[in-house]
């Protein structure tokens, strides 16, 4: 039961990250600019993916909260849901920034980082925006559980996205 709750708590981040792949495209967030001869984020990070993904994560969080109240009430709930959704995409963006700096091309595999970037981003932003909610809900064993199951879920969904031709590579 507690583990089902853990998955529901992080679900807005999962949806934000996955829907960015489906919605993404168009103008890159870095507008194609480079830094030191390498792309800042690369063409795989777009405004449409960022904004669309964030909105899908928020909608999912609101739906979960309607039935569970896990995220709290009113503005507090919205802040937590926003932090989980936006944080997921920010984590993915920070990962791409680091990836470009170490010379990895867009879409190139970077094992573990590619799988948990959005999870760490969601944790970080939730901690920053509502420390109290974070510490009450993301207890250490819950964080460890999510860190372990996320790469597996991520790999499975990416293989599906690849087979549906939403992604160029299955990671
Ligand atoms: N995507 C997007 N905008 C985002 C995140 C993702 O448009 N903010 C879309 C892009 O089409 C991207 C795809 O989702 O190619 C897969 O995302 P991801 O694996 O995170 O990006 P990569 O293309 O693999 O690039 P990177 O090497 O920077 O991870
Ligand atoms: Mg990738």
Coordinates of C-alpha atoms and ligand atoms in Angstrom, one line a residue:
X1 CA 0.0 0.0 0.0
X2 CA 2.8 2.4 1.0
X3 CA 4.6 1.5 -2.3
X4 CA 1.5 2.3 -4.3
X5 CA 1.3 5.6 -2.6
X6 CA 4.9 6.2 -3.4
X7 CA 4.3 5.7 -7.1
X8 CA 1.2 8.0 -7.0
X9 CA 3.3 10.7 -5.3
X10 CA 5.9 10.6 -8.0
X11 CA 3.5 10.0 -10.9
X12 CA 3.2 13.7 -12.0
X13 CA 7.0 13.6 -12.6
X14 CA 6.7 10.4 -14.6
X15 CA 3.9 11.9 -16.7
X16 CA 5.7 15.2 -17.2
X17 CA 8.8 13.4 -18.4
X18 CA 7.0 10.9 -20.7
X19 CA 4.6 13.4 -22.2
X20 CA 7.5 15.8 -23.1
X21 CA 8.7 13.0 -25.5
X22 CA 5.2 12.8 -27.1
X23 CA 4.5 16.6 -27.2
X24 CA 8.1 17.8 -27.8
X25 CA 9.4 19.3 -31.0
X26 CA 9.8 22.7 -32.5
X27 CA 12.0 25.5 -31.0
X28 CA 14.9 24.2 -28.9
X29 CA 15.1 25.8 -25.4
X30 CA 18.6 27.0 -26.2
X31 CA 17.4 28.4 -29.6
X32 CA 20.2 26.3 -31.2
X33 CA 22.9 28.3 -29.4
X34 CA 26.2 26.8 -28.4
X35 CA 28.7 27.3 -25.6
X36 CA 32.3 26.5 -26.1
X37 CA 31.5 25.0 -29.5
X38 CA 28.9 22.6 -28.0
X39 CA 25.1 23.0 -27.8
X40 CA 23.9 24.4 -24.5
X41 CA 21.2 21.8 -24.1
X42 CA 20.8 20.4 -27.7
X43 CA 17.9 20.0 -30.0
X44 CA 16.3 17.3 -27.9
X45 CA 15.1 19.9 -25.3
X46 CA 12.3 22.0 -26.7
X47 CA 9.9 24.6 -25.4
X48 CA 6.9 22.5 -26.5
X49 CA 8.3 19.5 -24.5
X50 CA 9.0 21.6 -21.5
X51 CA 5.7 23.5 -21.3
X52 CA 3.5 20.7 -22.6
X53 CA 5.2 18.1 -20.3
X54 CA 4.8 20.4 -17.3
X55 CA 1.1 21.0 -18.0
X56 CA 0.4 17.2 -18.4
X57 CA 2.2 16.5 -15.1
X58 CA 0.2 19.2 -13.4
X59 CA -3.1 17.9 -14.8
X60 CA -2.1 14.3 -13.6
X61 CA -1.2 15.6 -10.1
X62 CA -4.5 17.5 -9.8
X63 CA -6.4 14.3 -10.8
X64 CA -4.5 12.2 -8.2
X65 CA -5.0 14.8 -5.6
X66 CA -8.8 15.0 -6.3
X67 CA -9.0 11.3 -5.2
X68 CA -6.3 11.2 -2.5
X69 CA -5.4 14.7 -1.2
X70 CA -1.8 13.3 -1.0
X71 CA -0.4 16.7 -2.2
X72 CA -2.4 18.8 0.3
X73 CA -4.9 21.5 -0.3
X74 CA -5.2 24.6 -2.4
X75 CA -2.1 26.5 -3.1
X76 CA 0.1 24.0 -1.2
X77 CA -1.0 21.1 -3.3
X78 CA -0.5 23.2 -6.5
X79 CA 3.0 24.1 -5.4
X80 CA 4.0 20.5 -4.8
X81 CA 2.4 19.3 -8.0
X82 CA 4.2 22.0 -9.9
X83 CA 7.5 21.2 -8.3
X84 CA 7.2 17.5 -9.2
X85 CA 6.3 18.3 -12.8
X86 CA 8.6 21.2 -13.5
X87 CA 11.3 19.6 -11.4
X88 CA 11.2 16.5 -13.5
X89 CA 11.8 18.5 -16.7
X90 CA 14.4 20.7 -15.1
X91 CA 16.3 17.7 -14.0
X92 CA 16.2 16.3 -17.5
X93 CA 17.4 19.7 -18.8
X94 CA 20.3 19.9 -16.3
X95 CA 21.3 16.4 -17.3
X96 CA 21.4 17.4 -21.0
X97 CA 23.4 20.5 -20.1
X98 CA 26.0 18.3 -18.4
X99 CA 25.9 15.7 -21.2
X100 CA 26.7 18.4 -23.8
X101 CA 29.6 19.7 -21.6
X102 CA 31.2 16.3 -21.4
X103 CA 30.8 16.0 -25.2
X104 CA 27.9 13.5 -25.5
X105 CA 25.7 14.0 -28.5
X106 CA 22.0 14.5 -28.4
X107 CA 20.3 11.2 -27.8
X108 CA 23.6 9.5 -26.9
X109 CA 23.2 7.0 -24.1
X110 CA 24.3 8.0 -20.6
X111 CA 23.4 5.2 -18.4
X112 CA 21.7 5.8 -15.0
X113 CA 21.7 9.6 -15.6
X114 CA 19.2 9.3 -18.4
X115 CA 17.0 7.2 -16.2
X116 CA 17.0 9.1 -12.9
X117 CA 17.6 12.7 -14.0
X118 CA 13.9 13.6 -13.8
X119 CA 13.5 11.8 -10.5
X120 CA 16.3 13.8 -8.9
X121 CA 14.9 17.0 -10.4
X122 CA 11.5 16.3 -9.0
X123 CA 13.0 15.6 -5.5
X124 CA 15.1 18.7 -5.6
X125 CA 12.4 21.1 -6.7
X126 CA 9.9 19.6 -4.2
X127 CA 12.4 19.9 -1.4
X128 CA 13.1 23.6 -2.4
X129 CA 9.4 24.6 -2.8
X130 CA 8.0 22.7 0.2
X131 CA 10.6 21.1 2.5
X132 CA 8.0 20.1 5.0
X133 CA 5.9 18.2 2.5
X134 CA 9.0 16.6 1.1
X135 CA 10.3 15.3 4.4
X136 CA 6.9 14.0 5.5
X137 CA 6.2 12.1 2.2
X138 CA 9.6 11.2 0.7
X139 CA 11.1 9.2 3.5
X140 CA 14.5 7.7 2.9
X141 CA 13.1 4.2 2.1
X142 CA 10.6 5.6 -0.3
X143 CA 13.3 7.6 -2.1
X144 CA 15.5 4.4 -2.3
X145 CA 12.5 2.4 -3.6
X146 CA 11.8 5.0 -6.3
X147 CA 15.4 5.2 -7.3
X148 CA 15.5 1.4 -7.8
X149 CA 12.2 1.0 -9.7
X150 CA 12.4 4.1 -11.9
X151 CA 15.2 2.9 -14.2
X152 CA 13.2 -0.3 -14.8
X153 CA 10.0 1.6 -15.5
X154 CA 11.8 4.2 -17.6
X155 CA 13.5 1.5 -19.8
X156 CA 10.2 -0.3 -20.3
X157 CA 8.3 2.9 -21.4
X158 CA 11.2 4.0 -23.6
X159 CA 11.2 0.7 -25.4
X160 CA 7.5 1.2 -26.0
X161 CA 8.1 4.8 -27.2
X162 CA 10.8 3.5 -29.5
X163 CA 8.5 0.9 -31.0
X164 CA 5.8 3.5 -31.5
X165 CA 8.5 5.6 -33.2
X166 CA 8.2 8.4 -30.7
X167 CA 11.9 8.1 -29.8
X168 CA 14.8 7.5 -32.1
X169 CA 16.7 5.3 -29.7
X170 CA 15.3 2.9 -27.0
X171 CA 16.9 4.8 -24.0
Ligands
LIG1 N1 11.8 16.4 -25.5 C1 11.5 17.7 -25.8 N2 11.6 18.6 -24.8 C2 12.0 18.3 -23.6 C3 12.4 17.0 -23.3 C4 12.2 16.0 -24.3 O1 11.1 18.0 -26.9 N3 12.2 19.3 -22.7 C5 11.6 15.4 -26.6 C6 12.6 15.5 -27.7 O2 12.0 15.2 -28.9 C7 13.7 14.4 -27.3 C8 12.8 13.3 -26.8 O3 11.7 14.0 -26.1 O4 14.4 14.0 -28.4 C9 13.5 12.4 -25.8 O5 13.9 13.0 -24.7 P1 15.4 12.8 -24.1 O6 15.7 11.3 -24.1 O7 15.4 13.4 -22.7 O8 16.3 13.6 -25.0 P2 17.5 13.2 -26.1 O9 17.0 13.5 -27.4 O10 17.9 11.8 -25.8 O11 18.6 14.2 -25.7 P3 19.7 14.2 -24.6 O12 20.9 13.5 -25.2 O13 19.9 15.6 -24.3 O14 19.2 13.4 -23.4
LIG2 MG1 17.8 10.6 -24.1

